Amino acid sequence: MGIGDATDADRKARIASNEALFRAVNEKIENMNAAFASVVETFTVVCECGDNGCVEQIDVAVEDYERARKDPTLFIVVPGHEIPDVEDVIGRSENFVLVKKKEDGISKKIAAETDPRA
């Protein structure tokens, strides 16, 4: 099997793994900001899209970030970085789009298994 022969499941797993990696990075950023919670209302996170080359940053309110982290299948992405066959848009703000993994199995499973808060 060549590189161009990846199955749909392999592609979805790769996307979910990339998103989980960015979520883990953002959790570390959020933990550092927690010490300043009484004075910090927003902080900057990296886009949690499935593109492992994406380095775009998003300003997000602490309460919006915490709301997203309550569900391991939710990810915060830059508008336009949604992947419609893998995730559904469930919310939008000026700075970001909130996406939820589809109920297809592999993507949702990886998102839940890699949840740093679980």
PDB file of C-alpha atoms in Angstrom:
ATOM      1  CA  MET A   1       0.000   0.000   0.000  1.00  0.00           C
ATOM      2  CA  GLY A   2       1.475   3.360  -1.042  1.00  0.00           C
ATOM      3  CA  ILE A   3       1.166   6.674   0.729  1.00  0.00           C
ATOM      4  CA  GLY A   4      -1.654   7.728  -1.599  1.00  0.00           C
ATOM      5  CA  ASP A   5      -3.612   4.548  -0.787  1.00  0.00           C
ATOM      6  CA  ALA A   6      -4.667   5.449   2.747  1.00  0.00           C
ATOM      7  CA  THR A   7      -8.159   4.290   3.542  1.00  0.00           C
ATOM      8  CA  ASP A   8     -10.886   6.616   4.725  1.00  0.00           C
ATOM      9  CA  ALA A   9     -10.538   5.162   8.232  1.00  0.00           C
ATOM     10  CA  ASP A  10      -6.779   5.832   8.179  1.00  0.00           C
ATOM     11  CA  ARG A  11      -7.413   9.427   7.096  1.00  0.00           C
ATOM     12  CA  LYS A  12     -10.014   9.965   9.811  1.00  0.00           C
ATOM     13  CA  ALA A  13      -7.699   8.447  12.421  1.00  0.00           C
ATOM     14  CA  ARG A  14      -4.838  10.724  11.321  1.00  0.00           C
ATOM     15  CA  ILE A  15      -7.084  13.798  11.484  1.00  0.00           C
ATOM     16  CA  ALA A  16      -8.375  12.827  14.937  1.00  0.00           C
ATOM     17  CA  SER A  17      -4.834  12.213  16.189  1.00  0.00           C
ATOM     18  CA  ASN A  18      -3.675  15.599  14.913  1.00  0.00           C
ATOM     19  CA  GLU A  19      -6.607  17.313  16.626  1.00  0.00           C
ATOM     20  CA  ALA A  20      -5.898  15.462  19.861  1.00  0.00           C
ATOM     21  CA  LEU A  21      -2.264  16.594  19.759  1.00  0.00           C
ATOM     22  CA  PHE A  22      -3.274  20.254  19.412  1.00  0.00           C
ATOM     23  CA  ARG A  23      -5.827  19.840  22.197  1.00  0.00           C
ATOM     24  CA  ALA A  24      -3.070  18.506  24.474  1.00  0.00           C
ATOM     25  CA  VAL A  25      -0.895  21.523  23.655  1.00  0.00           C
ATOM     26  CA  ASN A  26      -3.789  23.833  24.493  1.00  0.00           C
ATOM     27  CA  GLU A  27      -4.359  22.057  27.794  1.00  0.00           C
ATOM     28  CA  LYS A  28      -0.755  22.871  28.753  1.00  0.00           C
ATOM     29  CA  ILE A  29      -1.300  26.504  27.766  1.00  0.00           C
ATOM     30  CA  GLU A  30      -4.545  26.607  29.749  1.00  0.00           C
ATOM     31  CA  ASN A  31      -2.853  25.099  32.809  1.00  0.00           C
ATOM     32  CA  MET A  32      -0.212  27.828  32.721  1.00  0.00           C
ATOM     33  CA  ASN A  33      -2.924  30.468  32.446  1.00  0.00           C
ATOM     34  CA  ALA A  34      -4.912  28.957  35.329  1.00  0.00           C
ATOM     35  CA  ALA A  35      -2.507  30.546  37.802  1.00  0.00           C
ATOM     36  CA  PHE A  36      -3.684  33.915  36.524  1.00  0.00           C
ATOM     37  CA  ALA A  37      -7.383  33.004  36.282  1.00  0.00           C
ATOM     38  CA  SER A  38      -8.494  35.923  38.390  1.00  0.00           C
ATOM     39  CA  VAL A  39      -7.019  38.412  35.911  1.00  0.00           C
ATOM     40  CA  VAL A  40      -7.086  36.546  32.596  1.00  0.00           C
ATOM     41  CA  GLU A  41     -10.395  36.446  30.714  1.00  0.00           C
ATOM     42  CA  THR A  42      -9.017  35.250  27.366  1.00  0.00           C
ATOM     43  CA  PHE A  43      -5.917  33.451  26.224  1.00  0.00           C
ATOM     44  CA  THR A  44      -4.400  32.288  22.962  1.00  0.00           C
ATOM     45  CA  VAL A  45      -4.618  28.659  21.870  1.00  0.00           C
ATOM     46  CA  VAL A  46      -3.462  26.868  18.748  1.00  0.00           C
ATOM     47  CA  CYS A  47      -6.030  25.792  16.182  1.00  0.00           C
ATOM     48  CA  GLU A  48      -7.132  22.230  16.930  1.00  0.00           C
ATOM     49  CA  CYS A  49      -7.859  21.361  13.298  1.00  0.00           C
ATOM     50  CA  GLY A  50      -6.782  18.114  11.671  1.00  0.00           C
ATOM     51  CA  ASP A  51      -3.993  19.732   9.624  1.00  0.00           C
ATOM     52  CA  ASN A  52      -0.731  18.925  11.416  1.00  0.00           C
ATOM     53  CA  GLY A  53       0.949  21.823   9.596  1.00  0.00           C
ATOM     54  CA  CYS A  54      -1.475  24.428  10.922  1.00  0.00           C
ATOM     55  CA  VAL A  55       0.051  26.878  13.381  1.00  0.00           C
ATOM     56  CA  GLU A  56      -2.716  29.466  13.475  1.00  0.00           C
ATOM     57  CA  GLN A  57      -3.639  30.879  16.855  1.00  0.00           C
ATOM     58  CA  ILE A  58      -7.035  31.768  18.297  1.00  0.00           C
ATOM     59  CA  ASP A  59      -7.968  34.117  21.115  1.00  0.00           C
ATOM     60  CA  VAL A  60     -10.601  32.356  23.204  1.00  0.00           C
ATOM     61  CA  ALA A  61     -12.418  33.272  26.394  1.00  0.00           C
ATOM     62  CA  VAL A  62     -11.551  31.030  29.321  1.00  0.00           C
ATOM     63  CA  GLU A  63     -15.239  30.133  29.785  1.00  0.00           C
ATOM     64  CA  ASP A  64     -15.591  29.131  26.099  1.00  0.00           C
ATOM     65  CA  TYR A  65     -12.471  26.993  26.334  1.00  0.00           C
ATOM     66  CA  GLU A  66     -13.725  25.271  29.482  1.00  0.00           C
ATOM     67  CA  ARG A  67     -17.117  24.649  27.888  1.00  0.00           C
ATOM     68  CA  ALA A  68     -15.409  22.941  24.928  1.00  0.00           C
ATOM     69  CA  ARG A  69     -13.266  20.765  27.197  1.00  0.00           C
ATOM     70  CA  LYS A  70     -16.308  19.257  28.924  1.00  0.00           C
ATOM     71  CA  ASP A  71     -16.857  17.035  25.877  1.00  0.00           C
ATOM     72  CA  PRO A  72     -13.813  15.150  24.527  1.00  0.00           C
ATOM     73  CA  THR A  73     -15.291  15.151  21.012  1.00  0.00           C
ATOM     74  CA  LEU A  74     -15.268  18.971  20.748  1.00  0.00           C
ATOM     75  CA  PHE A  75     -12.455  20.935  19.142  1.00  0.00           C
ATOM     76  CA  ILE A  76     -11.782  24.648  18.647  1.00  0.00           C
ATOM     77  CA  VAL A  77     -10.679  25.537  15.111  1.00  0.00           C
ATOM     78  CA  VAL A  78     -10.058  28.623  12.995  1.00  0.00           C
ATOM     79  CA  PRO A  79     -13.061  29.433  10.787  1.00  0.00           C
ATOM     80  CA  GLY A  80     -12.615  27.595   7.496  1.00  0.00           C
ATOM     81  CA  HIS A  81     -10.590  24.754   9.046  1.00  0.00           C
ATOM     82  CA  GLU A  82     -13.625  22.522   9.544  1.00  0.00           C
ATOM     83  CA  ILE A  83     -13.559  19.103   7.859  1.00  0.00           C
ATOM     84  CA  PRO A  84     -17.237  18.404   7.027  1.00  0.00           C
ATOM     85  CA  ASP A  85     -16.935  14.651   6.451  1.00  0.00           C
ATOM     86  CA  VAL A  86     -15.262  14.160   9.849  1.00  0.00           C
ATOM     87  CA  GLU A  87     -16.927  16.732  12.104  1.00  0.00           C
ATOM     88  CA  ASP A  88     -20.024  18.880  12.479  1.00  0.00           C
ATOM     89  CA  VAL A  89     -20.003  22.581  13.290  1.00  0.00           C
ATOM     90  CA  ILE A  90     -21.976  23.081  16.504  1.00  0.00           C
ATOM     91  CA  GLY A  91     -21.017  26.658  17.313  1.00  0.00           C
ATOM     92  CA  ARG A  92     -19.394  29.766  15.924  1.00  0.00           C
ATOM     93  CA  SER A  93     -17.868  32.884  17.399  1.00  0.00           C
ATOM     94  CA  GLU A  94     -15.989  35.785  15.911  1.00  0.00           C
ATOM     95  CA  ASN A  95     -12.660  34.021  16.500  1.00  0.00           C
ATOM     96  CA  PHE A  96     -13.338  30.315  16.223  1.00  0.00           C
ATOM     97  CA  VAL A  97     -15.610  27.481  15.168  1.00  0.00           C
ATOM     98  CA  LEU A  98     -16.533  24.714  17.597  1.00  0.00           C
ATOM     99  CA  VAL A  99     -16.653  21.308  15.893  1.00  0.00           C
ATOM    100  CA  LYS A 100     -17.811  17.919  17.153  1.00  0.00           C
ATOM    101  CA  LYS A 101     -16.592  14.576  15.888  1.00  0.00           C
ATOM    102  CA  LYS A 102     -19.177  12.672  13.864  1.00  0.00           C
ATOM    103  CA  GLU A 103     -20.632   9.488  15.289  1.00  0.00           C
ATOM    104  CA  ASP A 104     -18.650   7.339  12.815  1.00  0.00           C
ATOM    105  CA  GLY A 105     -16.531   5.429  15.272  1.00  0.00           C
ATOM    106  CA  ILE A 106     -12.786   5.900  14.779  1.00  0.00           C
ATOM    107  CA  SER A 107     -12.623   9.710  15.046  1.00  0.00           C
ATOM    108  CA  LYS A 108     -14.883   9.840  18.072  1.00  0.00           C
ATOM    109  CA  LYS A 109     -13.019   6.934  19.703  1.00  0.00           C
ATOM    110  CA  ILE A 110      -9.594   8.579  19.274  1.00  0.00           C
ATOM    111  CA  ALA A 111     -10.933  11.906  20.580  1.00  0.00           C
ATOM    112  CA  ALA A 112     -12.296  10.243  23.727  1.00  0.00           C
ATOM    113  CA  GLU A 113      -9.248   8.035  24.322  1.00  0.00           C
ATOM    114  CA  THR A 114      -6.824  10.957  24.066  1.00  0.00           C
ATOM    115  CA  ASP A 115      -8.798  13.352  26.266  1.00  0.00           C
ATOM    116  CA  PRO A 116      -6.229  14.803  28.692  1.00  0.00           C
ATOM    117  CA  ARG A 117      -8.984  15.450  31.239  1.00  0.00           C
ATOM    118  CA  ALA A 118     -10.255  11.877  31.319  1.00  0.00           C
TER     119      ALA A 118
END
